[in-house]
Short mmCIF file of C-alpha atoms and ligand atoms in Angstrom, two decimals:
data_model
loop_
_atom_site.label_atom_id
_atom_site.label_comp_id
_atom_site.label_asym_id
_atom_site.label_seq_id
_atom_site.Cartn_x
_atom_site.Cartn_y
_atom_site.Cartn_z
CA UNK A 1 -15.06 4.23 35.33
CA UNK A 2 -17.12 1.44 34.57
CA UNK A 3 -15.59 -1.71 32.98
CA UNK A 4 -17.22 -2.48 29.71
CA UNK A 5 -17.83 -6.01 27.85
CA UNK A 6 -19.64 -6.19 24.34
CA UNK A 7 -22.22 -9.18 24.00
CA UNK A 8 -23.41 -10.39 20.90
CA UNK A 9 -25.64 -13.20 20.00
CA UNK A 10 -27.24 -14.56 16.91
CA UNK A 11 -29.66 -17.32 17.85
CA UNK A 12 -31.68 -20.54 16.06
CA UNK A 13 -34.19 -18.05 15.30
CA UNK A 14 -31.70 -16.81 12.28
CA UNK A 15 -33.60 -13.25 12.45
CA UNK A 16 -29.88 -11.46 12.85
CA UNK A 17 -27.68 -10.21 15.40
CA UNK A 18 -28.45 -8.46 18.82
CA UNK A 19 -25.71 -7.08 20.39
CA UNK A 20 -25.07 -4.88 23.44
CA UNK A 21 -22.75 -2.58 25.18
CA UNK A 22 -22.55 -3.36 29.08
CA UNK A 23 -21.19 -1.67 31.74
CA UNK A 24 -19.89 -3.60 34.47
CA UNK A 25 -19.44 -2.33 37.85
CA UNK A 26 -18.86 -4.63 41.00
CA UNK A 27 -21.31 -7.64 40.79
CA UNK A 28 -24.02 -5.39 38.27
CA UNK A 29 -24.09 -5.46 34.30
CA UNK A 30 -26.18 -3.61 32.47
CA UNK A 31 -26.90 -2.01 28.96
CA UNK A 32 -25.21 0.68 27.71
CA UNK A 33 -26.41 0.68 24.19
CA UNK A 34 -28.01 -2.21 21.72
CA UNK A 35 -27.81 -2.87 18.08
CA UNK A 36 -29.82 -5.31 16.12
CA UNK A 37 -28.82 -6.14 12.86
CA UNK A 38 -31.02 -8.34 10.67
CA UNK A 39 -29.62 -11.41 8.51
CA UNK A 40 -29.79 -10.39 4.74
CA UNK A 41 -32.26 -13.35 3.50
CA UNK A 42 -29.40 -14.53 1.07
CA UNK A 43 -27.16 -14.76 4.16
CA UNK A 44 -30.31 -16.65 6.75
CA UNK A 45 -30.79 -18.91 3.37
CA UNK A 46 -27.12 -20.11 3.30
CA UNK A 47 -26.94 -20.54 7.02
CA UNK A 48 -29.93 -22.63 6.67
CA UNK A 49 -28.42 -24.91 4.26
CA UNK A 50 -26.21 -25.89 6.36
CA UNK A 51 -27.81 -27.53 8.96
CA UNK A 52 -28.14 -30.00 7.29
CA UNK A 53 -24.78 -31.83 5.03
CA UNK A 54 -24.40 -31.09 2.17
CA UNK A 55 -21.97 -30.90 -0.56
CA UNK A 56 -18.26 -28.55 0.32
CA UNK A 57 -19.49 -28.16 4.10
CA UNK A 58 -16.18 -27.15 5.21
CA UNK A 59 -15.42 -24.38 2.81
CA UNK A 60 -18.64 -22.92 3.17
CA UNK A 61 -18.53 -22.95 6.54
CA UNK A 62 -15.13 -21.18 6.85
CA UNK A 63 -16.64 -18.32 4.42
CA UNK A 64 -19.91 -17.86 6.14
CA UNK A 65 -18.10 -17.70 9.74
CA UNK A 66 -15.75 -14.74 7.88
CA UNK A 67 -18.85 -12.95 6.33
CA UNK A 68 -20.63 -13.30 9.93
CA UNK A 69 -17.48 -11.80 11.73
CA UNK A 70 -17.56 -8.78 9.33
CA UNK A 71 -21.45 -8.47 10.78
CA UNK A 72 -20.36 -8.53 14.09
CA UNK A 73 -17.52 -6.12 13.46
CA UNK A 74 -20.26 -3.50 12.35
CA UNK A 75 -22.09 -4.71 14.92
CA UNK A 76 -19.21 -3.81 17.17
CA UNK A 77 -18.86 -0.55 15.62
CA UNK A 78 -22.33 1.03 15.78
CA UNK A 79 -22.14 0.38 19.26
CA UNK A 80 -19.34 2.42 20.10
CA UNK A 81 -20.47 5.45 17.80
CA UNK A 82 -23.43 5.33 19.34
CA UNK A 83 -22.41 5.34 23.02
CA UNK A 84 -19.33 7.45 22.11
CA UNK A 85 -17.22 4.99 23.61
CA UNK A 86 -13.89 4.50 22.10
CA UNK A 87 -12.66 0.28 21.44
CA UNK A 88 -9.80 0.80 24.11
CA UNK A 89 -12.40 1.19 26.78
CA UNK A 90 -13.46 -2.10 25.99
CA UNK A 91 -12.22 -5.14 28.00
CA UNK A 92 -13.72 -7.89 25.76
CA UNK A 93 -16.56 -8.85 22.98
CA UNK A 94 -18.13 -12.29 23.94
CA UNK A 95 -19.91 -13.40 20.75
CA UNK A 96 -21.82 -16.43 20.33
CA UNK A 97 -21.61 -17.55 17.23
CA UNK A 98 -24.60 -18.34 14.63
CA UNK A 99 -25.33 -22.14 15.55
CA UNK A 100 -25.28 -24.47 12.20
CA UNK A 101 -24.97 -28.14 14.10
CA UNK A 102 -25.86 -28.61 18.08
CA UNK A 103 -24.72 -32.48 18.59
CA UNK A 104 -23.76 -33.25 22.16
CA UNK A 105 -24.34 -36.54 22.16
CA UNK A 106 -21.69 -36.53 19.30
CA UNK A 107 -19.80 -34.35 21.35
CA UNK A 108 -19.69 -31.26 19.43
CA UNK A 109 -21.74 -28.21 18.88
CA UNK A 110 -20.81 -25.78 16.28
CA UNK A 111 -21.07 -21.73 16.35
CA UNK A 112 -19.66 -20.06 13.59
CA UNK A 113 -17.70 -17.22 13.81
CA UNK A 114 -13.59 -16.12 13.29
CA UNK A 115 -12.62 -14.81 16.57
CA UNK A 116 -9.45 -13.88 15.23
CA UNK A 117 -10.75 -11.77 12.53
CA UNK A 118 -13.47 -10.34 15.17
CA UNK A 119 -10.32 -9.35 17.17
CA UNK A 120 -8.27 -8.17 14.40
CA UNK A 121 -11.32 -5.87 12.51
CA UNK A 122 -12.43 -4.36 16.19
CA UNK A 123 -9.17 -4.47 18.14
CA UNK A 124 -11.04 -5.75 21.16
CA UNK A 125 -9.91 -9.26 22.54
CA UNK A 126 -12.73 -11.71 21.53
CA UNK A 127 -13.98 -14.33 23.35
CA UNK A 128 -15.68 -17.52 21.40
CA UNK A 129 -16.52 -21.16 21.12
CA UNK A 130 -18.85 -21.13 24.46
CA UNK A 131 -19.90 -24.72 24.56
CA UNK A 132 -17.05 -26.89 23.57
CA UNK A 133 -15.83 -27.12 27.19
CA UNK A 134 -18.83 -27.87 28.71
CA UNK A 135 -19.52 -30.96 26.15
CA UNK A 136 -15.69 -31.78 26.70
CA UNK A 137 -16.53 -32.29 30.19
CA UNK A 138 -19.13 -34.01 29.87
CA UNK A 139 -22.05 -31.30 29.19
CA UNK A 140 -25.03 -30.90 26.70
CA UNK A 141 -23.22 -27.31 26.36
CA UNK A 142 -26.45 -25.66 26.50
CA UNK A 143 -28.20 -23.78 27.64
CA UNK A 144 -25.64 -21.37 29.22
CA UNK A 145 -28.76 -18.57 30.00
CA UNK A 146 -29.58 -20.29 33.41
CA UNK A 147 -25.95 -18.90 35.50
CA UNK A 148 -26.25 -15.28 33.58
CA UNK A 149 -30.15 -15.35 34.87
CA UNK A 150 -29.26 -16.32 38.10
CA UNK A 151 -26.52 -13.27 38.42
CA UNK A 152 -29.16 -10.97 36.41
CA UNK A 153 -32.76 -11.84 37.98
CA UNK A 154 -32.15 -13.92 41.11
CA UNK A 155 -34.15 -12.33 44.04
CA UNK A 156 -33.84 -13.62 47.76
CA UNK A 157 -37.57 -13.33 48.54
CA UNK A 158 -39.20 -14.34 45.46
CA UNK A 159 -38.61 -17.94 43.59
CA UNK A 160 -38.70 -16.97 39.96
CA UNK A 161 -38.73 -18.80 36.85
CA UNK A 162 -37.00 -16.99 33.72
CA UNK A 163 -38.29 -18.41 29.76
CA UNK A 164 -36.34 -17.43 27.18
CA UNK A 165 -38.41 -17.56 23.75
CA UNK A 166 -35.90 -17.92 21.13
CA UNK A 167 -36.04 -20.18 18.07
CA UNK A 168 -36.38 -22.96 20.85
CA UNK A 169 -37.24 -21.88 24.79
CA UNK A 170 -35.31 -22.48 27.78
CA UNK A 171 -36.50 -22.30 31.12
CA UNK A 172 -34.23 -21.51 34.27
CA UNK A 173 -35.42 -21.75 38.06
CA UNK A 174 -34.35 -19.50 40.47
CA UNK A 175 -35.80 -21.10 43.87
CA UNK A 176 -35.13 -19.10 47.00
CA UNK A 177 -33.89 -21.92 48.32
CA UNK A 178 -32.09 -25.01 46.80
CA UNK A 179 -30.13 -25.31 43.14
CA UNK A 180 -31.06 -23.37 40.39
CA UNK A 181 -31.73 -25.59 37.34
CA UNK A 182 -32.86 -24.93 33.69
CA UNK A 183 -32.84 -26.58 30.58
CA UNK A 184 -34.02 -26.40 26.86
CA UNK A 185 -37.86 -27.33 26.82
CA UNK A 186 -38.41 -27.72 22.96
CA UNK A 187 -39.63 -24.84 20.32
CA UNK A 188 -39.81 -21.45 21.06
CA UNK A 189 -40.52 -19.35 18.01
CA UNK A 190 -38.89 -21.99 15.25
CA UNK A 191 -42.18 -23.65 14.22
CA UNK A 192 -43.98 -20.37 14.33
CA UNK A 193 -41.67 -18.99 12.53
CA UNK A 194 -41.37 -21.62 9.55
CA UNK A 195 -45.12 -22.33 9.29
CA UNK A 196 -45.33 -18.88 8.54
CA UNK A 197 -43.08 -18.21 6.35
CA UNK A 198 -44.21 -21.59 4.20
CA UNK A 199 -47.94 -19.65 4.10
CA UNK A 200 -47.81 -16.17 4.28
CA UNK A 201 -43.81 -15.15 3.26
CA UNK A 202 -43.70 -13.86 6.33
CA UNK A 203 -40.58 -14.14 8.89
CA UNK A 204 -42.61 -14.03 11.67
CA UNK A 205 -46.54 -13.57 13.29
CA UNK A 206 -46.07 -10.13 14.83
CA UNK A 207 -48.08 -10.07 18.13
CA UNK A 208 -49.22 -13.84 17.23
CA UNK A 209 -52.35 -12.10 15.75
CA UNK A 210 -52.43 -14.68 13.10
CA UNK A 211 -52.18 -17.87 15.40
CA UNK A 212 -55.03 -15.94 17.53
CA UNK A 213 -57.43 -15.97 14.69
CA UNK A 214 -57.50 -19.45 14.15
CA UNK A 215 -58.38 -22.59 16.15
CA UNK A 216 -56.54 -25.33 17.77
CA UNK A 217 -56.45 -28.74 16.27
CA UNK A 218 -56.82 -30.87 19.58
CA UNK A 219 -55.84 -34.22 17.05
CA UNK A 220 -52.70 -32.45 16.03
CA UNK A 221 -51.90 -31.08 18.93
CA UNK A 222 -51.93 -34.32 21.08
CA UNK A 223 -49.05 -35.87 18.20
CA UNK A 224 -46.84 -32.54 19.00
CA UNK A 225 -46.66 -33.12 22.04
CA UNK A 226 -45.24 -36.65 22.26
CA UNK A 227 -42.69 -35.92 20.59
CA UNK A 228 -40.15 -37.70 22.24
CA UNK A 229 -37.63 -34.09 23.11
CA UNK A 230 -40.44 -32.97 25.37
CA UNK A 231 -41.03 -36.31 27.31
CA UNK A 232 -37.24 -36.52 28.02
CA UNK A 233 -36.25 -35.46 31.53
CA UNK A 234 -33.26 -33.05 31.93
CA UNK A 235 -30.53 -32.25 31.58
CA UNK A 236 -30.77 -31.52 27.76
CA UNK A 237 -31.16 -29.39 25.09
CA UNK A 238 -32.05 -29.04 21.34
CA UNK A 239 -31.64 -27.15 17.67
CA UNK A 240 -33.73 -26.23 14.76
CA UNK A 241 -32.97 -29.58 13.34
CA UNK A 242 -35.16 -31.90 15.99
CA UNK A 243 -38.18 -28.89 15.67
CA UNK A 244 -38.26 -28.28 11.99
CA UNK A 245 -41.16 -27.97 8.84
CA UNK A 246 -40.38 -31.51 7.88
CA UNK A 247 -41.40 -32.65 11.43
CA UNK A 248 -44.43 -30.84 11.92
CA UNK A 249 -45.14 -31.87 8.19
CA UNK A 250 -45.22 -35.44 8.92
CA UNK A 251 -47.95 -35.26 11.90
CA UNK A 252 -50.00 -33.13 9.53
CA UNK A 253 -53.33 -34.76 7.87
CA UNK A 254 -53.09 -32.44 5.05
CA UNK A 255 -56.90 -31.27 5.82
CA UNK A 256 -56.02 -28.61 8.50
CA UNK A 257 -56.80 -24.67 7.69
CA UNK A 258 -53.16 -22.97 7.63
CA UNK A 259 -54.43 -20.50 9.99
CA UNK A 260 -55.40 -23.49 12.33
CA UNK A 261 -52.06 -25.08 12.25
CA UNK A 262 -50.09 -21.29 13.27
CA UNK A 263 -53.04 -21.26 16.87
CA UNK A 264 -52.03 -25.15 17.17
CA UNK A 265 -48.48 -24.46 16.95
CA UNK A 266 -48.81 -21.57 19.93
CA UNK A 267 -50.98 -23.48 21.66
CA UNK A 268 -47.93 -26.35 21.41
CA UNK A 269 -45.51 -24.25 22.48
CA UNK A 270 -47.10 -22.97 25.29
CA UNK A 271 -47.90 -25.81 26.67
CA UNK A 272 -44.80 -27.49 26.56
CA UNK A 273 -43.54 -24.08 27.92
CA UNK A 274 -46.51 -24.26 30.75
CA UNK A 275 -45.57 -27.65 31.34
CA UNK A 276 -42.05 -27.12 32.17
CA UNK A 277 -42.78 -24.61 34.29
CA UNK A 278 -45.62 -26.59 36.31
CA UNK A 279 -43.23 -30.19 36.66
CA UNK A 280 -40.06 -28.58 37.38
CA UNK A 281 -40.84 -25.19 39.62
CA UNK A 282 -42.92 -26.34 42.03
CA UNK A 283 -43.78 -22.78 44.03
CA UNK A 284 -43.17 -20.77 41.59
CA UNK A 285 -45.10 -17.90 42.07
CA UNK A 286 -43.34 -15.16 39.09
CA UNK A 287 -42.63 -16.29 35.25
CA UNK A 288 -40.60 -13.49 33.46
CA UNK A 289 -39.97 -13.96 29.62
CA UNK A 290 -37.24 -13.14 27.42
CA UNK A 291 -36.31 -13.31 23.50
CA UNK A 292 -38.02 -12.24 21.09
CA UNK A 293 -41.04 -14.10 22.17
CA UNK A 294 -41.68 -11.90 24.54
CA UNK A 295 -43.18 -9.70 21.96
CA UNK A 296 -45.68 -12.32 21.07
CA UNK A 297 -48.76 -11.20 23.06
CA UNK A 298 -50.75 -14.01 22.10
CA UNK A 299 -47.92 -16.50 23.28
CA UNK A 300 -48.18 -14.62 26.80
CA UNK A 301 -51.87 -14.60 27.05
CA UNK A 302 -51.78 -18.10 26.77
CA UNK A 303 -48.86 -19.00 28.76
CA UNK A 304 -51.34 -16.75 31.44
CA UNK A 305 -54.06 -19.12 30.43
CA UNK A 306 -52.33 -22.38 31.23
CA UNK A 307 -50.46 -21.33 34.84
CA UNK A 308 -53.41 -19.37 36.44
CA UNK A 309 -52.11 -17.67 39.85
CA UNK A 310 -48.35 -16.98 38.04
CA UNK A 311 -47.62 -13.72 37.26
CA UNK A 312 -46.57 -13.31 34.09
CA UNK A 313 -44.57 -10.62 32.50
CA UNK A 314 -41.36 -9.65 30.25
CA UNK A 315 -37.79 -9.36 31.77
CA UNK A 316 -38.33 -5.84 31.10
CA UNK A 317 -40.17 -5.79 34.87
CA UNK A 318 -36.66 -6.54 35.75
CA UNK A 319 -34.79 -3.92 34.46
CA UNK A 320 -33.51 -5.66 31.49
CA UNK A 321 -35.66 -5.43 27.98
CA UNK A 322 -36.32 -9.01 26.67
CA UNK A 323 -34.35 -8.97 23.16
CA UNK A 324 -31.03 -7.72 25.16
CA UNK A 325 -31.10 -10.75 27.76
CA UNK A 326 -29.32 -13.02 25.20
CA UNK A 327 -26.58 -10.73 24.24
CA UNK A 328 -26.05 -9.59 27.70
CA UNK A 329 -25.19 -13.19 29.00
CA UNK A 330 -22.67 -13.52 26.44
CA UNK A 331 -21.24 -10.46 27.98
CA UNK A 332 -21.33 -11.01 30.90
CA UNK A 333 -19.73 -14.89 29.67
CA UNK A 334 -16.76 -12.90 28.42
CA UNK A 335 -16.57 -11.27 31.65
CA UNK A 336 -15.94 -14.78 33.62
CA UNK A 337 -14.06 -16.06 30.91
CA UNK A 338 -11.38 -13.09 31.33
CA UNK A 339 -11.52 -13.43 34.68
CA UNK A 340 -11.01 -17.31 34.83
CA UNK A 341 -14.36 -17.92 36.40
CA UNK A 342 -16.84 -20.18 35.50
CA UNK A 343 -19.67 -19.78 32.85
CA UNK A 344 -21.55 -23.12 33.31
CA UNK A 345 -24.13 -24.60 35.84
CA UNK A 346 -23.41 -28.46 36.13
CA UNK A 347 -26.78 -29.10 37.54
CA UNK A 348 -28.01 -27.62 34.35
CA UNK A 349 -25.92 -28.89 31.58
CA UNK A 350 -24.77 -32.32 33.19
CA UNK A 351 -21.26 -31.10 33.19
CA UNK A 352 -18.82 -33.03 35.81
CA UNK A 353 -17.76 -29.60 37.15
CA UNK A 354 -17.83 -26.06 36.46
CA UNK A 355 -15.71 -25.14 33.81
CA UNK A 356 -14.29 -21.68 32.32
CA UNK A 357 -15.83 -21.47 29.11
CA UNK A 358 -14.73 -19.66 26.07
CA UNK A 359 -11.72 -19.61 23.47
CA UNK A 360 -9.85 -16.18 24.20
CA UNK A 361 -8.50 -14.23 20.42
CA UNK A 362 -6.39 -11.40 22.98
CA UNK A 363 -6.50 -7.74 21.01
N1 ADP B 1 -43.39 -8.46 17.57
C1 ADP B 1 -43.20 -9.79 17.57
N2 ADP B 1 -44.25 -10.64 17.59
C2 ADP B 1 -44.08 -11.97 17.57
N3 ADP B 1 -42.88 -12.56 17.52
C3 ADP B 1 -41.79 -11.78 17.51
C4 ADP B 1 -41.88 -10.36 17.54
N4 ADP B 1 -40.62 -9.86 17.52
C5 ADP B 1 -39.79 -10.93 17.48
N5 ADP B 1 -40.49 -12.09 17.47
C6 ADP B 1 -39.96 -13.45 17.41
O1 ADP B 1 -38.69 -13.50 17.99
C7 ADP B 1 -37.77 -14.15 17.12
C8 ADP B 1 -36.38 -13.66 17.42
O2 ADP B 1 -36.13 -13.95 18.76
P1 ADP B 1 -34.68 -14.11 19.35
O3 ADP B 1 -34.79 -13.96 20.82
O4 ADP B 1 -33.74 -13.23 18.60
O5 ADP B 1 -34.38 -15.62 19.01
P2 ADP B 1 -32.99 -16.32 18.73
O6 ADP B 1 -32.19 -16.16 19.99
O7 ADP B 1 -33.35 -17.73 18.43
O8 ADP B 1 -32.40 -15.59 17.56
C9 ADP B 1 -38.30 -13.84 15.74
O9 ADP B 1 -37.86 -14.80 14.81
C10 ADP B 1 -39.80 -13.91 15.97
O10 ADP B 1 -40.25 -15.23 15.91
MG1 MG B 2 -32.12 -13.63 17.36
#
């Protein structure tokens, strides 16, 4: 019988939770059964507010990591109904956590979520707080993606490169030969996101078909891109808070069509994505894409544009459809953690060593 590990993640993006059932077997994970549950707006409004300090931090904190465990407990629950598999057959949840601060250089970073209520409501041991022993040894604590990509995607013949389009991208590089790195390149879907919703009360531009229809600003996006996050070399990594409206409100003119903005925005994050990829992989000859980026065909046709003689396609070329990556790795992070392996790459986080990552809540 396979050994199974639940893995649930709730990104930057604040769109909700994805979680997944995995079977593990040997060295292989892979689904079993998915559930996405999206963030009630009241709920994405309040976890909004507090990125940023405000007044009672602490208590609202504490509620909104209770309120988020009861989501994940449901989460939890559909799951097993679904795959008729009963909570005893499962070994461990790894759960992520919904991001309010990522500070590294302050040496925290802050997912919230009560493990011990995840453990008591679902009965399964629960494994949290991913990052906090990478930054204690010295880490950015993100991104963790790159050593789950190298179990999931790593082939022997073919150096790869793996982008994961969340509220910001990652990249990870999976050379035939020689380390795999990775780090967080800047925005993914964040901007896209927000400049949407500011114009159109929309929480996202399904397909990109909006950012397609209008033009880039070449003046605008030349200040984008020197923002400082991008020049920086790695390791590192970023949040919502470095990428947000009141950034990309400052380089603004004020004279731009809205419409123009969204195709500068794309264009902006596929460059930085294309540049990455072009200063970092060198012979690279595959770029798979995960998140839910990966659903934005305009984003892809111009990721195509900018690396001509890539291929380019989703993770689901792999075996493994692009919105379940996420919650898989923190599966298969609760897997290592139980096992007292490690979860971290130190050539990708800047950690002094590899490290077992996770705080265990046993069932
Ligand atoms: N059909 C689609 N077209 C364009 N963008 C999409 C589509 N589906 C999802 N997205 C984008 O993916 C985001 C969610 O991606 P996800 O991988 O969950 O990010 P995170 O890990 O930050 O939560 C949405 O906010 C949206 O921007
Ligand atoms: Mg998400």
């Amino acid at each position: 019988m396979p050994d199974y590990y639940i893995g649930i993640m709730s990104g930057t993006s604040l769109d909700g939770v994805d979680a997944v059932l995995a079977a593990s077997s040997g060295t292989r994970v892979r689904v079993r059964e998915k559930v996405h549950l999206p963030y009630p707006s009241r709920l994405r409004a309040r976890l909004l507010a507090l990125h940023d300090a405000g007044p009672d931090e602490l208590h609202r904190s504490a509620l909104l990591a209770n309120e988020l465990s009861a989501l994940y407990a449901s989460a939890v629950r559909r799951l097993l109904t679904r795959a008729r598999v009963s909570a005893r057959a499962v070994t461990a949840i790894g759960c992520h956590g919904q991001t309010v601060r990522h500070r590294p250089l302050a040496g925290y970073s802050l997912q919230l979520v009560n493990g011990a209520r995840l453990a008591e409501r679902t009965g399964i041991t629960a494994v949290c707080d991913f990052r906090s022993r990478d930054i204690a040894a010295g880490g950015e604590g993100a991104p963790l993606a790159p050593a789950v990509h190298r179990a999931l995607f790593a082939d022997a013949r073919r150096s790869r490169v793996i982008v994961n389009v969340g509220g910001i991208a990652n990249i990870t590089w999976l050379p035939v030969r020689g380390a795999v790195t990775g780090f967080d390149c800047g925005p993914g879907n964040c901007l896209l996101d927000a400049w949407i919703r500011l114009k159109r009360r929309k929480y996202y531009d399904a397909g990109g078909t909006w950012a397609a229809s209008g033009r880039v600003v070449p003046s605008l996006l030349k200040k984008l891109l020197a923002h400082p996050f991008i020049r920086r070399r790695p390791p590192k990594s970023t949040g919502r808070d470095e990428f947000g409206l009141a950034w990309l409100q400052r380089a603004l003119t004020g004279a731009e069509r809205p419409v123009d903005v969204q195709a500068t925005l794309l264009e902006f994050t596929a460059t930085d994505i294309a540049q990455a990829v072009r200063s970092h992989c060198a012979g690279a000859r595959e770029v798979f894409v995960c998140g839910g980026g990966a659903r934005n065909g305009a984003l892809l046709a111009c990721l195509a544009a900018l690396l001509p003689g890539q291929r380019i396609a989703t993770t689901a070329a792999l075996g493994v459809e692009p919105e379940h990556v996420e919650a898989l790795a923190f599966a298969w992070l609760a897997r290592q953690a139980l096992r007292r392996e490690p979860g971290n790459l130190p050539a990708v986080t800047g950690a002094r060593g590899l490290r077992v990552l996770g705080a265990i809540y046993p069932k």
